[in-house]
CSV table of C-alpha atoms in Angstrom, one decimal:
chain,number,residue,atom,x,y,z
A,1287,UNK,CA,80.3,119.9,86.2
A,1288,UNK,CA,83.3,120.1,83.8
A,1289,UNK,CA,83.7,117.4,81.4
A,1290,UNK,CA,87.5,117.5,80.5
A,1291,UNK,CA,87.1,114.7,78.3
A,1292,UNK,CA,84.7,116.4,75.5
A,1293,UNK,CA,85.8,116.2,71.7
A,1294,UNK,CA,87.1,119.5,70.2
A,1295,UNK,CA,84.5,122.0,68.3
A,1296,UNK,CA,84.5,121.5,64.6
A,1297,UNK,CA,86.3,117.5,65.1
A,1298,UNK,CA,86.6,116.1,61.1
A,1299,UNK,CA,82.5,115.6,60.4
A,1300,UNK,CA,81.3,112.0,60.2
A,1301,UNK,CA,80.8,110.3,57.3
A,1302,UNK,CA,78.2,107.7,57.9
A,1303,UNK,CA,76.3,105.1,55.4
A,1304,UNK,CA,73.0,104.6,55.7
A,1305,UNK,CA,71.6,101.5,53.8
A,1306,UNK,CA,67.7,102.7,52.1
A,1307,UNK,CA,66.3,99.6,50.5
A,1308,UNK,CA,62.2,99.3,48.6
A,1309,UNK,CA,59.6,99.8,52.1
A,1310,UNK,CA,61.9,100.7,54.4
A,1311,UNK,CA,60.9,102.3,57.5
A,1312,UNK,CA,61.3,105.8,56.7
A,1313,UNK,CA,61.1,106.9,60.8
A,1314,UNK,CA,63.4,104.2,61.4
A,1315,UNK,CA,66.3,106.0,58.8
A,1316,UNK,CA,64.9,109.8,59.8
A,1317,UNK,CA,65.6,109.5,63.8
A,1318,UNK,CA,69.5,108.8,63.3
A,1319,UNK,CA,69.8,110.9,60.3
A,1320,UNK,CA,68.7,113.4,62.0
A,1321,UNK,CA,70.7,113.3,64.8
A,1322,UNK,CA,73.7,112.4,63.1
A,1323,UNK,CA,73.2,114.5,60.1
A,1324,UNK,CA,74.3,117.7,62.7
A,1325,UNK,CA,77.9,116.3,63.3
A,1326,UNK,CA,78.2,115.0,60.4
A,1327,UNK,CA,77.6,113.7,56.1
A,1328,UNK,CA,75.2,111.3,56.1
A,1329,UNK,CA,75.3,108.9,52.8
A,1330,UNK,CA,71.4,107.4,51.5
A,1331,UNK,CA,73.4,104.3,49.7
A,1332,UNK,CA,71.0,101.7,47.8
A,1333,UNK,CA,71.8,99.8,44.7
A,1334,UNK,CA,71.4,102.5,42.0
A,1335,UNK,CA,70.4,106.3,42.2
A,1336,UNK,CA,66.8,105.6,41.6
A,1337,UNK,CA,64.1,106.7,44.5
A,1338,UNK,CA,64.1,104.3,46.6
A,1339,UNK,CA,59.6,104.0,47.8
A,1340,UNK,CA,59.4,103.8,51.4
A,1341,UNK,CA,56.4,101.6,53.4
A,1342,UNK,CA,54.7,104.3,53.5
A,1343,UNK,CA,54.3,106.0,51.0
A,1344,UNK,CA,57.4,108.5,50.9
A,1345,UNK,CA,60.2,107.9,48.0
A,1346,UNK,CA,63.5,109.5,48.6
A,1347,UNK,CA,66.3,109.7,46.7
A,1348,UNK,CA,69.4,107.8,47.2
A,1349,UNK,CA,72.8,109.8,47.2
A,1350,UNK,CA,75.5,106.5,46.5
A,1351,UNK,CA,75.2,103.6,45.3
A,1352,UNK,CA,77.0,100.5,46.5
A,1353,UNK,CA,80.3,101.2,44.3
A,1354,UNK,CA,80.0,104.6,45.2
A,1355,UNK,CA,79.7,104.9,49.2
A,1356,UNK,CA,83.1,105.9,51.2
A,1357,UNK,CA,85.4,102.8,52.2
A,1358,UNK,CA,86.0,104.2,55.5
A,1359,UNK,CA,83.1,104.9,57.5
A,1360,UNK,CA,82.2,106.1,60.8
A,1361,UNK,CA,79.2,104.7,61.4
A,1362,UNK,CA,77.5,101.7,59.1
A,1363,UNK,CA,73.5,102.0,59.3
A,1364,UNK,CA,70.4,100.0,57.9
A,1365,UNK,CA,66.5,100.7,58.7
A,1366,UNK,CA,64.2,98.0,59.0
A,1367,UNK,CA,61.4,98.0,57.6
A,1368,UNK,CA,58.0,95.7,55.5
A,1369,UNK,CA,61.0,95.1,52.8
A,1370,UNK,CA,62.9,94.2,55.5
A,1371,UNK,CA,62.7,89.9,54.2
A,1372,UNK,CA,63.8,91.1,50.6
A,1373,UNK,CA,66.9,92.6,52.0
A,1374,UNK,CA,67.9,89.4,54.0
A,1375,UNK,CA,68.1,87.9,50.8
A,1376,UNK,CA,69.7,90.3,48.3
A,1377,UNK,CA,73.2,89.1,47.8
A,1378,UNK,CA,74.2,92.1,46.4
A,1379,UNK,CA,73.0,94.4,50.0
A,1380,UNK,CA,74.6,92.1,52.4
A,1381,UNK,CA,78.1,91.9,50.2
A,1382,UNK,CA,78.1,96.1,50.5
A,1383,UNK,CA,77.4,95.3,54.3
A,1384,UNK,CA,79.7,92.6,54.8
A,1385,UNK,CA,82.4,94.8,52.7
A,1386,UNK,CA,81.6,98.2,54.7
A,1387,UNK,CA,81.0,96.4,58.0
A,1388,UNK,CA,85.1,95.5,57.5
A,1389,UNK,CA,86.5,98.8,57.9
A,1390,UNK,CA,83.6,101.1,60.1
A,1391,UNK,CA,83.8,102.3,63.3
A,1392,UNK,CA,80.3,101.2,64.1
A,1393,UNK,CA,78.1,98.2,62.6
A,1394,UNK,CA,74.3,99.9,63.6
A,1395,UNK,CA,71.2,99.5,63.1
A,1396,UNK,CA,67.2,100.4,64.2
A,1397,UNK,CA,63.8,98.0,64.0
A,1398,UNK,CA,64.5,94.6,62.0
A,1399,UNK,CA,67.3,96.1,60.2
A,1400,UNK,CA,68.9,94.0,62.9
A,1401,UNK,CA,67.7,90.9,60.7
A,1402,UNK,CA,69.9,92.1,57.5
A,1403,UNK,CA,73.1,92.7,59.9
A,1404,UNK,CA,72.3,89.2,61.3
A,1405,UNK,CA,71.6,88.0,57.7
A,1406,UNK,CA,75.5,89.5,56.0
A,1407,UNK,CA,77.0,87.3,59.3
A,1408,UNK,CA,77.6,91.2,61.1
A,1409,UNK,CA,75.8,90.3,64.3
A,1410,UNK,CA,77.8,86.5,64.9
A,1411,UNK,CA,78.6,86.0,68.5
A,1412,UNK,CA,77.6,89.6,69.5
A,1413,UNK,CA,74.2,91.0,71.8
A,1414,UNK,CA,71.4,92.9,70.1
A,1415,UNK,CA,68.1,93.8,69.8
A,1416,UNK,CA,65.0,94.6,67.4
A,1417,UNK,CA,61.4,95.3,67.0
A,1418,UNK,CA,59.3,93.9,70.1
A,1419,UNK,CA,57.8,91.1,67.7
A,1420,UNK,CA,60.9,90.1,65.6
A,1421,UNK,CA,63.0,89.6,69.1
A,1422,UNK,CA,63.3,85.2,68.3
A,1423,UNK,CA,63.8,86.0,64.2
A,1424,UNK,CA,67.1,87.4,65.6
A,1425,UNK,CA,67.3,84.5,68.4
A,1426,UNK,CA,67.0,82.0,65.0
A,1427,UNK,CA,70.2,83.3,63.7
A,1428,UNK,CA,71.5,82.3,66.9
A,1429,UNK,CA,72.0,86.0,67.7
A,1430,UNK,CA,72.1,87.0,71.5
A,1431,UNK,CA,68.7,88.8,71.2
A,1432,UNK,CA,67.9,91.0,74.5
A,1433,UNK,CA,64.8,93.0,75.0
A,1434,UNK,CA,66.1,96.8,75.1
A,1435,UNK,CA,65.8,99.8,74.1
A,1436,UNK,CA,69.5,100.6,72.8
A,1437,UNK,CA,72.1,98.1,73.0
A,1438,UNK,CA,76.0,98.3,72.4
A,1439,UNK,CA,78.2,95.3,72.2
A,1440,UNK,CA,81.4,96.5,71.5
A,1441,UNK,CA,81.2,98.6,68.3
A,1442,UNK,CA,77.3,96.4,67.2
A,1443,UNK,CA,74.8,99.2,68.2
A,1444,UNK,CA,70.9,98.1,67.3
A,1445,UNK,CA,67.6,100.1,68.4
A,1446,UNK,CA,64.0,98.6,69.5
A,1447,UNK,CA,61.9,99.7,67.1
A,1448,UNK,CA,61.0,101.9,64.8
A,1449,UNK,CA,61.1,105.2,67.4
A,1450,UNK,CA,63.8,103.7,69.2
A,1451,UNK,CA,66.0,105.4,66.3
A,1452,UNK,CA,66.0,108.6,68.6
A,1453,UNK,CA,67.7,107.2,71.3
A,1454,UNK,CA,70.0,105.3,69.5
A,1455,UNK,CA,70.8,108.0,67.2
A,1456,UNK,CA,71.5,110.0,71.1
A,1457,UNK,CA,73.6,107.0,71.9
A,1458,UNK,CA,75.5,107.1,69.1
A,1459,UNK,CA,76.4,111.1,69.2
A,1460,UNK,CA,77.2,110.7,72.6
A,1461,UNK,CA,79.9,108.1,71.3
A,1462,UNK,CA,81.1,110.0,68.3
A,1463,UNK,CA,81.2,113.7,69.9
A,1464,UNK,CA,80.8,113.9,73.5
A,1465,UNK,CA,78.1,114.2,75.8
A,1466,UNK,CA,77.4,117.8,75.5
A,1467,UNK,CA,77.0,117.3,71.3
A,1468,UNK,CA,74.1,114.7,72.2
A,1469,UNK,CA,72.6,116.8,74.7
A,1470,UNK,CA,73.0,119.9,72.2
A,1471,UNK,CA,71.2,117.5,69.7
A,1472,UNK,CA,68.8,116.3,71.5
A,1473,UNK,CA,67.8,119.7,72.8
A,1474,UNK,CA,67.3,120.9,69.0
A,1475,UNK,CA,65.4,118.1,68.6
A,1476,UNK,CA,62.8,119.1,71.7
A,1477,UNK,CA,62.7,115.4,72.3
A,1478,UNK,CA,61.6,115.4,75.3
A,1479,UNK,CA,58.7,112.5,74.8
A,1480,UNK,CA,55.3,112.7,75.9
A,1481,UNK,CA,53.7,109.9,74.9
A,1482,UNK,CA,49.8,110.6,74.7
A,1483,UNK,CA,49.0,106.3,75.6
A,1484,UNK,CA,50.8,103.8,77.5
A,1485,UNK,CA,51.4,101.2,74.7
A,1486,UNK,CA,54.3,101.6,73.2
A,1487,UNK,CA,55.6,98.3,74.5
A,1488,UNK,CA,53.8,94.4,75.0
A,1489,UNK,CA,54.9,95.0,78.7
A,1490,UNK,CA,52.2,97.7,78.5
A,1491,UNK,CA,49.8,97.8,75.4
A,1492,UNK,CA,46.6,96.1,76.2
A,1493,UNK,CA,46.0,92.5,75.4
A,1494,UNK,CA,43.2,93.5,72.1
A,1495,UNK,CA,46.2,95.9,70.8
A,1496,UNK,CA,48.3,93.3,71.2
A,1497,UNK,CA,46.6,91.6,69.0
A,1498,UNK,CA,45.9,93.7,66.1
A,1499,UNK,CA,49.7,94.6,66.0
A,1500,UNK,CA,50.4,91.0,65.7
A,1501,UNK,CA,48.0,90.7,63.3
A,1502,UNK,CA,49.5,93.6,61.4
A,1503,UNK,CA,53.1,92.0,61.3
A,1504,UNK,CA,52.7,88.7,61.0
A,1505,UNK,CA,53.8,88.3,57.2
A,1506,UNK,CA,56.5,90.0,57.3
A,1507,UNK,CA,57.3,88.6,61.0
A,1508,UNK,CA,56.8,84.6,59.3
A,1509,UNK,CA,58.5,85.2,56.2
A,1510,UNK,CA,61.7,87.0,58.2
A,1511,UNK,CA,61.7,83.4,60.2
A,1512,UNK,CA,61.8,81.1,57.6
A,1513,UNK,CA,64.3,83.0,56.5
A,1514,UNK,CA,66.6,83.6,59.6
A,1515,UNK,CA,66.0,79.3,60.4
A,1516,UNK,CA,67.2,78.3,56.7
A,1517,UNK,CA,70.5,81.1,56.3
A,1518,UNK,CA,71.5,79.9,60.5
A,1519,UNK,CA,70.6,76.1,59.2
A,1520,UNK,CA,72.9,77.0,55.8
A,1521,UNK,CA,75.7,78.6,57.9
A,1522,UNK,CA,76.0,75.8,60.3
A,1523,UNK,CA,76.7,72.9,57.4
B,271,UNK,CA,36.9,98.2,79.4
B,272,UNK,CA,35.1,98.2,76.6
B,273,UNK,CA,35.6,101.2,74.8
B,274,UNK,CA,31.6,101.2,73.1
B,275,UNK,CA,32.5,105.0,71.5
B,276,UNK,CA,35.4,103.2,69.0
B,277,UNK,CA,34.6,103.6,65.4
B,278,UNK,CA,34.1,100.7,63.4
B,279,UNK,CA,36.7,98.5,61.6
B,280,UNK,CA,37.5,99.8,57.9
B,281,UNK,CA,36.2,103.2,57.9
B,282,UNK,CA,36.8,105.6,55.0
B,283,UNK,CA,40.6,106.0,54.6
B,284,UNK,CA,42.0,109.5,55.9
B,285,UNK,CA,42.7,112.3,53.6
B,286,UNK,CA,45.9,114.1,54.7
B,287,UNK,CA,47.0,116.9,53.2
B,288,UNK,CA,50.9,117.7,54.4
B,289,UNK,CA,53.1,120.2,53.3
B,290,UNK,CA,56.5,120.2,51.7
B,291,UNK,CA,58.9,122.6,50.9
B,292,UNK,CA,62.9,124.0,50.4
B,293,UNK,CA,65.0,122.8,53.4
B,294,UNK,CA,62.2,121.3,56.0
B,295,UNK,CA,63.0,119.0,59.3
B,296,UNK,CA,62.1,115.9,58.3
B,297,UNK,CA,61.6,114.4,61.4
B,298,UNK,CA,58.8,116.9,62.2
B,299,UNK,CA,56.9,115.7,58.9
B,300,UNK,CA,57.8,111.6,59.6
B,301,UNK,CA,56.8,111.5,63.1
B,302,UNK,CA,53.0,112.2,62.1
B,303,UNK,CA,53.4,110.7,58.2
B,304,UNK,CA,54.2,107.6,59.7
B,305,UNK,CA,51.6,107.5,62.2
B,306,UNK,CA,48.6,109.0,59.7
B,307,UNK,CA,49.8,106.9,56.7
B,308,UNK,CA,48.2,103.8,58.9
B,309,UNK,CA,45.1,105.0,58.6
B,310,UNK,CA,44.4,106.7,55.1
B,311,UNK,CA,46.4,108.1,52.3
B,312,UNK,CA,49.1,111.2,53.4
B,313,UNK,CA,49.8,113.4,49.9
B,314,UNK,CA,53.1,115.3,49.8
B,315,UNK,CA,52.3,119.0,48.1
B,316,UNK,CA,54.2,121.2,46.9
B,317,UNK,CA,54.5,123.7,44.0
B,318,UNK,CA,55.8,121.9,42.0
B,319,UNK,CA,56.7,117.6,42.1
B,320,UNK,CA,60.2,118.2,41.3
B,321,UNK,CA,62.2,116.5,44.9
B,322,UNK,CA,62.2,118.6,47.5
B,323,UNK,CA,65.4,118.8,49.8
B,324,UNK,CA,65.8,118.9,54.0
B,325,UNK,CA,67.5,120.8,56.1
B,326,UNK,CA,69.1,117.4,56.8
B,327,UNK,CA,69.8,116.8,53.9
B,328,UNK,CA,67.8,114.1,52.5
B,329,UNK,CA,65.3,115.2,48.8
B,330,UNK,CA,62.0,113.2,48.8
B,331,UNK,CA,59.6,113.5,46.0
B,332,UNK,CA,55.6,115.3,46.0
B,333,UNK,CA,52.7,113.5,45.3
B,334,UNK,CA,50.3,116.1,44.8
B,335,UNK,CA,50.9,119.9,44.0
B,336,UNK,CA,48.8,122.6,45.0
B,337,UNK,CA,46.4,121.9,42.1
B,338,UNK,CA,46.4,118.6,42.3
B,339,UNK,CA,45.9,118.0,46.4
B,340,UNK,CA,42.1,117.1,47.1
B,341,UNK,CA,39.9,119.5,47.8
B,342,UNK,CA,38.3,117.7,51.0
B,343,UNK,CA,41.4,116.9,53.4
B,344,UNK,CA,40.6,114.8,57.0
B,345,UNK,CA,43.8,116.6,58.4
B,346,UNK,CA,45.8,119.6,56.6
B,347,UNK,CA,49.5,119.7,57.9
B,348,UNK,CA,52.9,122.2,58.3
B,349,UNK,CA,56.2,120.7,58.7
B,350,UNK,CA,58.6,123.3,60.4
B,351,UNK,CA,62.4,123.6,59.3
B,352,UNK,CA,65.2,125.6,59.0
B,353,UNK,CA,63.1,126.9,54.9
B,354,UNK,CA,60.6,127.8,57.5
B,355,UNK,CA,61.2,131.8,56.7
B,356,UNK,CA,60.9,131.8,53.4
B,357,UNK,CA,58.0,129.9,53.2
B,358,UNK,CA,56.2,132.4,55.2
B,359,UNK,CA,56.9,134.9,52.4
B,360,UNK,CA,55.5,132.9,49.7
B,361,UNK,CA,52.3,134.4,48.6
B,362,UNK,CA,51.6,130.8,46.6
B,363,UNK,CA,52.4,128.3,49.9
B,364,UNK,CA,49.8,130.7,52.1
B,365,UNK,CA,47.1,130.8,49.4
B,366,UNK,CA,47.2,127.0,49.3
B,367,UNK,CA,47.0,126.4,53.2
B,368,UNK,CA,44.1,129.4,53.3
B,369,UNK,CA,42.1,127.4,50.7
B,370,UNK,CA,42.8,124.3,51.9
B,371,UNK,CA,41.8,125.2,55.4
B,372,UNK,CA,38.5,126.6,55.0
B,373,UNK,CA,36.9,122.9,53.9
B,374,UNK,CA,40.2,120.5,56.1
B,375,UNK,CA,38.4,119.2,59.4
B,376,UNK,CA,41.8,120.2,61.4
B,377,UNK,CA,44.5,122.6,60.6
B,378,UNK,CA,47.8,121.4,62.1
B,379,UNK,CA,51.4,122.0,62.5
B,380,UNK,CA,54.6,120.6,63.9
B,381,UNK,CA,57.6,122.9,65.3
B,382,UNK,CA,58.5,126.3,62.9
B,383,UNK,CA,55.4,125.0,60.6
B,384,UNK,CA,53.1,126.9,63.1
B,385,UNK,CA,54.4,130.1,62.0
B,386,UNK,CA,53.7,129.4,58.4
B,387,UNK,CA,49.9,129.0,59.4
B,388,UNK,CA,49.8,132.2,61.3
B,389,UNK,CA,51.3,133.7,58.5
B,390,UNK,CA,48.8,132.5,56.1
B,391,UNK,CA,46.2,134.0,59.2
B,392,UNK,CA,45.4,130.4,60.5
B,393,UNK,CA,45.6,130.6,63.6
B,394,UNK,CA,44.6,133.9,64.6
B,395,UNK,CA,42.1,133.9,67.7
B,396,UNK,CA,43.5,130.4,68.8
B,397,UNK,CA,45.8,129.5,70.7
B,398,UNK,CA,49.0,127.1,69.8
B,399,UNK,CA,52.6,125.9,70.4
B,400,UNK,CA,56.2,125.7,68.0
B,401,UNK,CA,59.6,124.7,68.5
B,402,UNK,CA,60.4,126.4,72.1
B,403,UNK,CA,62.9,129.0,70.4
B,404,UNK,CA,60.0,130.7,68.3
B,405,UNK,CA,57.4,130.6,70.5
B,406,UNK,CA,58.1,134.3,70.9
B,407,UNK,CA,57.6,134.8,66.8
B,408,UNK,CA,54.1,133.4,67.4
B,409,UNK,CA,53.4,135.3,69.9
B,410,UNK,CA,54.2,138.3,67.6
B,411,UNK,CA,51.5,137.4,65.0
B,412,UNK,CA,49.6,137.6,68.7
B,413,UNK,CA,49.0,134.3,68.4
B,414,UNK,CA,48.1,132.9,72.3
B,415,UNK,CA,51.6,131.0,72.3
B,416,UNK,CA,51.8,128.0,74.7
B,417,UNK,CA,54.8,126.2,75.3
B,418,UNK,CA,53.2,122.9,75.6
B,419,UNK,CA,54.4,119.5,73.9
B,420,UNK,CA,50.8,119.4,72.1
B,421,UNK,CA,48.3,122.2,71.7
B,422,UNK,CA,44.5,121.3,71.2
B,423,UNK,CA,42.3,124.3,70.3
B,424,UNK,CA,39.4,123.6,68.5
B,425,UNK,CA,40.3,122.2,65.2
B,426,UNK,CA,43.7,123.7,65.4
B,427,UNK,CA,46.2,121.6,66.7
B,428,UNK,CA,49.8,122.1,66.9
B,429,UNK,CA,53.3,120.4,67.6
B,430,UNK,CA,56.2,121.7,69.7
B,431,UNK,CA,59.9,120.7,67.8
B,432,UNK,CA,60.8,118.4,65.7
B,433,UNK,CA,60.3,115.2,67.7
B,434,UNK,CA,56.7,116.3,69.3
B,435,UNK,CA,55.5,116.0,66.3
B,436,UNK,CA,55.5,111.3,67.3
B,437,UNK,CA,53.0,113.2,69.9
B,438,UNK,CA,50.8,114.9,68.0
B,439,UNK,CA,50.6,112.1,65.5
B,440,UNK,CA,49.2,110.0,68.1
B,441,UNK,CA,46.5,112.8,69.5
B,442,UNK,CA,45.4,113.4,65.8
B,443,UNK,CA,44.9,109.5,65.3
B,444,UNK,CA,43.0,109.5,68.8
B,445,UNK,CA,41.1,112.0,67.8
B,446,UNK,CA,40.3,110.7,64.3
B,447,UNK,CA,40.2,107.2,65.4
B,448,UNK,CA,39.4,106.7,68.2
B,449,UNK,CA,42.0,105.6,71.0
B,450,UNK,CA,42.3,102.3,70.6
B,451,UNK,CA,43.8,102.7,66.9
B,452,UNK,CA,45.8,105.0,68.5
B,453,UNK,CA,47.5,102.4,70.6
B,454,UNK,CA,48.0,100.3,67.7
B,455,UNK,CA,49.8,102.9,66.2
B,456,UNK,CA,52.5,103.4,69.0
B,457,UNK,CA,52.7,99.8,69.6
B,458,UNK,CA,53.7,99.0,66.2
B,459,UNK,CA,56.0,101.9,66.3
B,460,UNK,CA,57.7,100.9,69.5
B,461,UNK,CA,57.1,104.4,70.8
B,462,UNK,CA,58.4,104.1,75.1
B,463,UNK,CA,60.6,106.1,74.7
B,464,UNK,CA,64.0,106.3,76.5
B,465,UNK,CA,66.2,109.0,76.3
B,466,UNK,CA,69.6,108.9,77.2
B,467,UNK,CA,70.2,112.6,78.4
B,468,UNK,CA,67.6,114.9,80.1
B,469,UNK,CA,68.5,117.6,78.0
B,470,UNK,CA,65.1,118.0,75.9
B,471,UNK,CA,63.7,120.9,77.0
B,472,UNK,CA,64.9,124.6,77.7
B,473,UNK,CA,64.0,123.6,81.4
B,474,UNK,CA,66.2,120.2,82.2
B,475,UNK,CA,69.0,121.4,79.4
B,476,UNK,CA,72.3,122.6,80.8
B,477,UNK,CA,73.1,126.5,80.5
B,478,UNK,CA,75.4,125.5,78.2
B,479,UNK,CA,73.6,123.5,75.8
B,480,UNK,CA,71.1,126.0,75.4
B,481,UNK,CA,74.2,128.3,74.2
B,482,UNK,CA,75.1,126.3,71.9
B,483,UNK,CA,71.3,125.8,71.1
B,484,UNK,CA,70.7,129.5,70.4
B,485,UNK,CA,73.6,130.2,68.5
B,486,UNK,CA,72.0,126.9,65.9
B,487,UNK,CA,69.1,128.6,65.5
B,488,UNK,CA,69.9,132.3,65.6
B,489,UNK,CA,69.8,133.0,62.2
B,490,UNK,CA,66.4,131.3,61.1
B,491,UNK,CA,65.1,132.8,64.8
B,492,UNK,CA,66.1,136.0,63.9
B,493,UNK,CA,64.6,136.2,59.9
B,494,UNK,CA,60.8,134.6,60.9
B,495,UNK,CA,61.2,136.9,64.2
B,496,UNK,CA,61.4,140.4,62.0
B,497,UNK,CA,59.0,138.4,58.8
B,498,UNK,CA,56.1,138.1,62.1
B,499,UNK,CA,56.7,141.5,63.2
B,500,UNK,CA,56.3,142.6,59.5
B,501,UNK,CA,53.7,140.9,58.6
B,502,UNK,CA,51.2,141.2,61.9
B,503,UNK,CA,51.9,145.0,61.4
B,504,UNK,CA,50.9,144.9,57.6
B,505,UNK,CA,47.8,142.5,59.1
B,506,UNK,CA,46.8,145.5,61.7
B,507,UNK,CA,46.8,148.7,59.6
């Protein structure tokens, strides 16, 4: 099958701005970053250039600050994580996201990153998704929360929890660079998943596993839900 | 279904030693690290504590050196990456791996990390796997290279390319902590993959995509193959 609409080889490298903040989930970031870095430059953007500690205990070095991040991004991206609640209340972070979203081609997230986009007012009137435990937190912002692996609504692209970032990243590469580029990315990453168990979604996990997962997530869930309700009420008054 | 053989809650935290080296593929590391860090302590072990740059352009901070890494590890792990060839020739790295492998419960890798294990002599007489482009490099060491997502042979556990690290990590959690713990890990990571394309393996990718991927990998492939042949010849004389 000839693909006459494919972009030409050697296009201008993508400019991707990826937010990093304390206690982010690193896999939310690294799935998409691995895919997108094959097609451009990924900027890890934080308040300062100091190391940022992930919620699994790995420290990474940012490459840009809110001031030095390029202005015109192809992609603005926000990962989720145990630190989502703090980021939702951080005015400097929300201002940075709102400013770059004005000129970004795509405004995107994985996992609970969509709660931070919502806190910045960037999902008003859009359909979006998040980690399965956070769908009603997203809904508390008035966002049309959908239980999907990846939701594309105009230029808002949001992925589900953690590993959904790989499906999200390939979807985004296809939109920006065409299907052949996305398939090359998939083959290089050998993304041919073979989960050894069938517990990856609330629809398939056993009840006792669901209970353990909800217990694990509960502190973040309660806090983000309270923030979402308060912020939504403030926006409406 | 009652699972009477499940380990008890709150077991002793796992001690996991994960090699980091210049130009590693960060996703090879972060898939397993995300899964294993829910059940213990993951040490990022390098020659020094200086930041290590990944092959996708992210710098991470090691947490231990070859000297300070704990002696008795539950898991010794090696990721792959564009820097594999240099690591295969680094005697300090190979000595560290050989020393810790003597007492580790499991000696493991993802992607081209198995080439580094093979260079350290740790896969002699074992079945193992690697990224699909590197299977004949692994075979050049005399290792029984298999095209599988995850290969378990006694205490050697090896995963295929990049994203296989997630399947590998869940397999390892099940072996170390039981199936319920692995399912909880899968649900928390929302590992319910929905690849948007079907190009994740050489069996399914289109010929033009295969050609592009081989071209992309060629420099690493040629160099690691030459090293494997030379090291294997030296071992036999």
